[in-house]
mmCIF file of C-alpha atoms in Angstrom:
data_model
loop_
_atom_site.group_PDB
_atom_site.id
_atom_site.type_symbol
_atom_site.label_atom_id
_atom_site.label_comp_id
_atom_site.label_asym_id
_atom_site.label_seq_id
_atom_site.Cartn_x
_atom_site.Cartn_y
_atom_site.Cartn_z
ATOM 1 C CA UNK A 13 114.047 125.195 111.665
ATOM 2 C CA UNK A 14 116.401 123.877 114.272
ATOM 3 C CA UNK A 15 118.290 120.510 113.958
ATOM 4 C CA UNK A 16 119.099 118.334 116.847
ATOM 5 C CA UNK A 17 122.806 119.215 116.642
ATOM 6 C CA UNK A 18 121.977 122.834 116.549
ATOM 7 C CA UNK A 19 119.650 122.369 119.530
ATOM 8 C CA UNK A 20 122.539 120.941 121.546
ATOM 9 C CA UNK A 21 124.819 123.761 120.452
ATOM 10 C CA UNK A 22 122.324 126.306 121.777
ATOM 11 C CA UNK A 23 122.024 124.394 125.129
ATOM 12 C CA UNK A 24 125.845 124.269 125.411
ATOM 13 C CA UNK A 25 125.963 128.005 124.748
ATOM 14 C CA UNK A 26 123.322 128.850 127.416
ATOM 15 C CA UNK A 27 125.470 126.996 130.002
ATOM 16 C CA UNK A 28 128.490 129.400 129.448
ATOM 17 C CA UNK A 29 128.470 132.527 131.524
ATOM 18 C CA UNK A 30 130.219 134.432 128.663
ATOM 19 C CA UNK A 31 131.423 134.119 125.115
ATOM 20 C CA UNK A 32 134.930 134.164 123.787
ATOM 21 C CA UNK A 33 137.360 132.435 121.399
ATOM 22 C CA UNK A 34 138.751 130.452 124.209
ATOM 23 C CA UNK A 35 135.546 128.454 124.503
ATOM 24 C CA UNK A 36 134.626 128.678 120.840
ATOM 25 C CA UNK A 37 131.475 130.656 121.293
ATOM 26 C CA UNK A 38 130.832 133.735 119.133
ATOM 27 C CA UNK A 39 129.596 136.849 121.120
ATOM 28 C CA UNK A 40 126.685 137.404 118.668
ATOM 29 C CA UNK A 41 125.561 133.849 118.870
ATOM 30 C CA UNK A 42 125.823 133.881 122.697
ATOM 31 C CA UNK A 43 123.690 137.086 122.866
ATOM 32 C CA UNK A 44 121.120 135.568 120.489
ATOM 33 C CA UNK A 45 120.905 132.356 122.461
ATOM 34 C CA UNK A 46 120.431 134.152 125.815
ATOM 35 C CA UNK A 47 117.862 136.517 124.282
ATOM 36 C CA UNK A 48 115.692 133.735 122.708
ATOM 37 C CA UNK A 49 116.089 130.568 124.626
ATOM 38 C CA UNK A 50 116.302 129.090 128.154
ATOM 39 C CA UNK A 51 116.826 125.712 129.600
ATOM 40 C CA UNK A 52 114.013 123.988 131.546
ATOM 41 C CA UNK A 53 114.790 120.922 133.583
ATOM 42 C CA UNK A 54 111.918 118.292 133.474
ATOM 43 C CA UNK A 55 112.354 114.920 135.223
ATOM 44 C CA UNK A 56 116.115 115.449 135.024
ATOM 45 C CA UNK A 57 116.022 116.117 131.254
ATOM 46 C CA UNK A 58 117.172 119.456 129.763
ATOM 47 C CA UNK A 59 114.505 121.011 127.512
ATOM 48 C CA UNK A 60 115.143 124.019 125.388
ATOM 49 C CA UNK A 61 112.260 126.568 125.611
ATOM 50 C CA UNK A 62 111.486 129.949 124.216
ATOM 51 C CA UNK A 63 111.913 133.014 126.462
ATOM 52 C CA UNK A 64 108.915 134.572 124.772
ATOM 53 C CA UNK A 65 106.237 132.115 125.597
ATOM 54 C CA UNK A 66 107.872 129.177 127.567
ATOM 55 C CA UNK A 67 107.013 126.679 124.863
ATOM 56 C CA UNK A 68 109.297 123.818 123.999
ATOM 57 C CA UNK A 69 111.524 124.167 120.919
ATOM 58 C CA UNK A 70 110.907 121.538 118.285
ATOM 59 C CA UNK A 71 113.772 120.040 116.311
ATOM 60 C CA UNK A 72 113.457 118.872 112.705
ATOM 61 C CA UNK A 73 114.020 115.247 113.512
ATOM 62 C CA UNK A 74 110.983 115.347 115.845
ATOM 63 C CA UNK A 75 108.609 116.946 113.462
ATOM 64 C CA UNK A 76 106.903 113.865 112.230
ATOM 65 C CA UNK A 77 106.393 112.171 115.553
ATOM 66 C CA UNK A 78 104.989 115.353 117.193
ATOM 67 C CA UNK A 79 102.630 116.081 114.197
ATOM 68 C CA UNK A 80 101.382 112.436 114.105
ATOM 69 C CA UNK A 81 100.624 112.609 117.862
ATOM 70 C CA UNK A 82 98.833 115.975 117.530
ATOM 71 C CA UNK A 83 96.929 114.779 114.497
ATOM 72 C CA UNK A 84 95.639 111.683 116.181
ATOM 73 C CA UNK A 85 94.803 113.651 119.428
ATOM 74 C CA UNK A 86 92.685 116.086 117.385
ATOM 75 C CA UNK A 87 90.832 113.313 115.662
ATOM 76 C CA UNK A 88 92.570 113.899 112.255
ATOM 77 C CA UNK A 89 91.937 117.550 112.701
ATOM 78 C CA UNK A 90 92.522 119.945 109.952
ATOM 79 C CA UNK A 91 95.205 122.728 109.707
ATOM 80 C CA UNK A 92 93.644 125.155 112.087
ATOM 81 C CA UNK A 93 93.022 122.545 114.895
ATOM 82 C CA UNK A 94 96.595 121.233 114.493
ATOM 83 C CA UNK A 95 98.035 124.719 114.514
ATOM 84 C CA UNK A 96 96.110 125.592 117.717
ATOM 85 C CA UNK A 97 97.307 122.495 119.514
ATOM 86 C CA UNK A 98 100.834 122.900 118.313
ATOM 87 C CA UNK A 99 100.951 126.568 119.539
ATOM 88 C CA UNK A 100 99.734 125.433 122.945
ATOM 89 C CA UNK A 101 102.899 123.356 123.604
ATOM 90 C CA UNK A 102 105.554 123.801 120.970
ATOM 91 C CA UNK A 103 107.472 126.551 119.202
ATOM 92 C CA UNK A 104 109.765 127.067 116.153
ATOM 93 C CA UNK A 105 107.925 124.813 113.721
ATOM 94 C CA UNK A 106 107.084 126.418 110.351
ATOM 95 C CA UNK A 107 103.330 126.587 109.603
ATOM 96 C CA UNK A 108 103.956 125.055 106.092
ATOM 97 C CA UNK A 109 105.245 121.796 107.672
ATOM 98 C CA UNK A 110 101.769 121.108 109.042
ATOM 99 C CA UNK A 111 100.299 121.622 105.521
ATOM 100 C CA UNK A 112 102.870 119.186 104.009
ATOM 101 C CA UNK A 113 102.054 116.624 106.721
ATOM 102 C CA UNK A 114 98.254 116.919 106.092
ATOM 103 C CA UNK A 115 98.865 116.237 102.354
ATOM 104 C CA UNK A 116 100.486 112.928 103.137
ATOM 105 C CA UNK A 117 97.887 111.654 105.575
ATOM 106 C CA UNK A 118 96.154 108.737 103.726
ATOM 107 C CA UNK A 119 93.163 108.614 106.115
ATOM 108 C CA UNK A 120 92.351 112.305 105.489
ATOM 109 C CA UNK A 121 92.796 111.899 101.740
ATOM 110 C CA UNK A 122 90.495 108.844 101.609
ATOM 111 C CA UNK A 123 87.934 110.647 103.907
ATOM 112 C CA UNK A 124 88.072 113.801 101.640
ATOM 113 C CA UNK A 125 87.617 111.762 98.477
ATOM 114 C CA UNK A 126 84.484 109.969 100.012
ATOM 115 C CA UNK A 127 82.873 113.403 100.953
ATOM 116 C CA UNK A 128 83.614 114.758 97.459
ATOM 117 C CA UNK A 129 81.994 111.669 95.833
ATOM 118 C CA UNK A 130 78.615 113.059 96.723
ATOM 119 C CA UNK A 131 79.046 116.038 94.347
ATOM 120 C CA UNK A 132 79.339 115.693 90.549
ATOM 121 C CA UNK A 133 83.128 116.036 90.437
ATOM 122 C CA UNK A 134 85.843 113.917 88.804
ATOM 123 C CA UNK A 135 86.167 110.492 90.324
ATOM 124 C CA UNK A 136 89.333 110.199 92.476
ATOM 125 C CA UNK A 137 90.825 107.025 93.844
ATOM 126 C CA UNK A 138 93.851 106.933 96.190
ATOM 127 C CA UNK A 139 94.341 103.287 96.655
ATOM 128 C CA UNK A 140 93.333 99.641 95.838
ATOM 129 C CA UNK A 141 89.603 99.154 96.403
ATOM 130 C CA UNK A 142 89.020 102.628 97.484
ATOM 131 C CA UNK A 143 86.229 102.607 94.879
ATOM 132 C CA UNK A 144 84.652 99.469 93.437
ATOM 133 C CA UNK A 145 82.481 99.822 90.330
ATOM 134 C CA UNK A 146 79.941 97.109 89.618
ATOM 135 C CA UNK A 147 77.777 96.517 86.614
ATOM 136 C CA UNK A 148 75.412 93.830 85.343
ATOM 137 C CA UNK A 149 75.814 92.614 81.799
ATOM 138 C CA UNK A 150 72.731 91.203 80.133
ATOM 139 C CA UNK A 151 73.418 87.741 78.524
ATOM 140 C CA UNK A 152 69.755 86.631 78.345
ATOM 141 C CA UNK A 153 70.048 86.340 74.532
ATOM 142 C CA UNK A 154 73.173 84.056 74.871
ATOM 143 C CA UNK A 155 72.798 82.324 78.271
ATOM 144 C CA UNK A 156 75.113 79.649 79.477
ATOM 145 C CA UNK A 157 72.744 77.018 80.872
ATOM 146 C CA UNK A 158 71.061 78.794 83.858
ATOM 147 C CA UNK A 159 73.495 81.692 83.942
ATOM 148 C CA UNK A 160 71.940 84.804 82.104
ATOM 149 C CA UNK A 161 73.828 87.581 83.678
ATOM 150 C CA UNK A 162 77.417 88.561 84.353
ATOM 151 C CA UNK A 163 78.443 90.585 87.348
ATOM 152 C CA UNK A 164 81.444 92.729 86.401
ATOM 153 C CA UNK A 165 83.493 94.317 89.164
ATOM 154 C CA UNK A 166 86.231 96.861 88.509
ATOM 155 C CA UNK A 167 88.694 98.513 90.954
ATOM 156 C CA UNK A 168 88.715 102.137 89.800
ATOM 157 C CA UNK A 169 92.309 102.564 91.084
ATOM 158 C CA UNK A 170 94.133 99.657 89.562
ATOM 159 C CA UNK A 171 91.647 98.917 86.845
ATOM 160 C CA UNK A 172 91.674 95.217 87.871
ATOM 161 C CA UNK A 173 88.381 93.392 86.997
ATOM 162 C CA UNK A 174 86.560 90.383 88.350
ATOM 163 C CA UNK A 175 83.572 88.695 86.573
ATOM 164 C CA UNK A 176 80.926 86.393 88.088
ATOM 165 C CA UNK A 177 78.119 84.471 86.428
ATOM 166 C CA UNK A 178 74.659 85.094 87.728
ATOM 167 C CA UNK A 179 71.333 83.223 87.308
ATOM 168 C CA UNK A 180 69.417 86.540 87.844
ATOM 169 C CA UNK A 181 70.132 90.206 88.620
ATOM 170 C CA UNK A 182 68.736 89.987 92.147
ATOM 171 C CA UNK A 183 70.781 91.766 94.827
ATOM 172 C CA UNK A 184 71.241 88.814 96.955
ATOM 173 C CA UNK A 185 73.194 86.952 94.198
ATOM 174 C CA UNK A 186 75.370 90.028 93.571
ATOM 175 C CA UNK A 187 76.064 90.354 97.341
ATOM 176 C CA UNK A 188 77.164 86.769 97.590
ATOM 177 C CA UNK A 189 79.810 87.270 94.916
ATOM 178 C CA UNK A 190 80.943 90.493 96.478
ATOM 179 C CA UNK A 191 81.414 88.809 99.855
ATOM 180 C CA UNK A 192 83.774 86.251 98.150
ATOM 181 C CA UNK A 193 85.741 89.182 96.687
ATOM 182 C CA UNK A 194 85.840 91.077 99.946
ATOM 183 C CA UNK A 195 86.894 87.928 101.909
ATOM 184 C CA UNK A 196 89.854 87.579 99.576
ATOM 185 C CA UNK A 197 90.973 91.225 99.050
ATOM 186 C CA UNK A 198 89.156 93.243 101.786
ATOM 187 C CA UNK A 199 86.057 95.505 101.652
ATOM 188 C CA UNK A 200 85.966 98.455 99.427
ATOM 189 C CA UNK A 201 85.427 102.098 100.726
ATOM 190 C CA UNK A 202 82.935 103.065 98.036
ATOM 191 C CA UNK A 203 80.604 100.789 96.118
ATOM 192 C CA UNK A 204 79.404 102.357 92.861
ATOM 193 C CA UNK A 205 76.841 101.034 90.350
ATOM 194 C CA UNK A 206 75.112 102.292 87.265
ATOM 195 C CA UNK A 207 72.029 100.433 88.206
ATOM 196 C CA UNK A 208 70.941 103.080 90.616
ATOM 197 C CA UNK A 209 71.115 103.899 94.329
ATOM 198 C CA UNK A 210 68.296 101.577 95.236
ATOM 199 C CA UNK A 211 69.991 98.570 93.763
ATOM 200 C CA UNK A 212 73.310 99.443 95.462
ATOM 201 C CA UNK A 213 71.462 99.930 98.736
ATOM 202 C CA UNK A 214 69.770 96.420 98.402
ATOM 203 C CA UNK A 215 73.242 94.923 97.626
ATOM 204 C CA UNK A 216 74.730 96.510 100.769
ATOM 205 C CA UNK A 217 71.734 95.303 102.745
ATOM 206 C CA UNK A 218 72.307 91.778 101.662
ATOM 207 C CA UNK A 219 76.060 91.857 102.559
#
């Protein structure tokens, strides 16, 4: 890995015809720079490139900006796509840096958790309203006037809950209260219910 200061030091060394104590450049370092790097002038800007493949040398300070740009261009591509794109244009970035970047991408984490929700694995939530669990509580034996059901909504990540009275357990009434919740806090990524997929589908249809 090369820092910006070291990057500038290499460029300065390449501009010197020879090494020596008089100019403060070690002979081994001068030889190493000449062997591995060259200066390319693009639009009046000095860019350090590799002599092996002509690709641009990446400094540590630019890692995040470059990885973010590549990740977006590849449509939030996985490791192999990003490595391929990186190797087309840049050089001197460790492969493990890409792995660390991907582990920190919230969009990829959420998308991965949504895909995994189809299989019977442990439920994972990575943020507020990533997964909203809804349940209908039967109060027909103890009604409050016309209200015989309670819609219980629970955010799986924060464990925060909302309760709404219902006249019936029809999907339309449930959808109306969910809209109120979504208008206030934003829509959830996953809507989960113990009342079955058909009930959940009808609720979504009425939203």
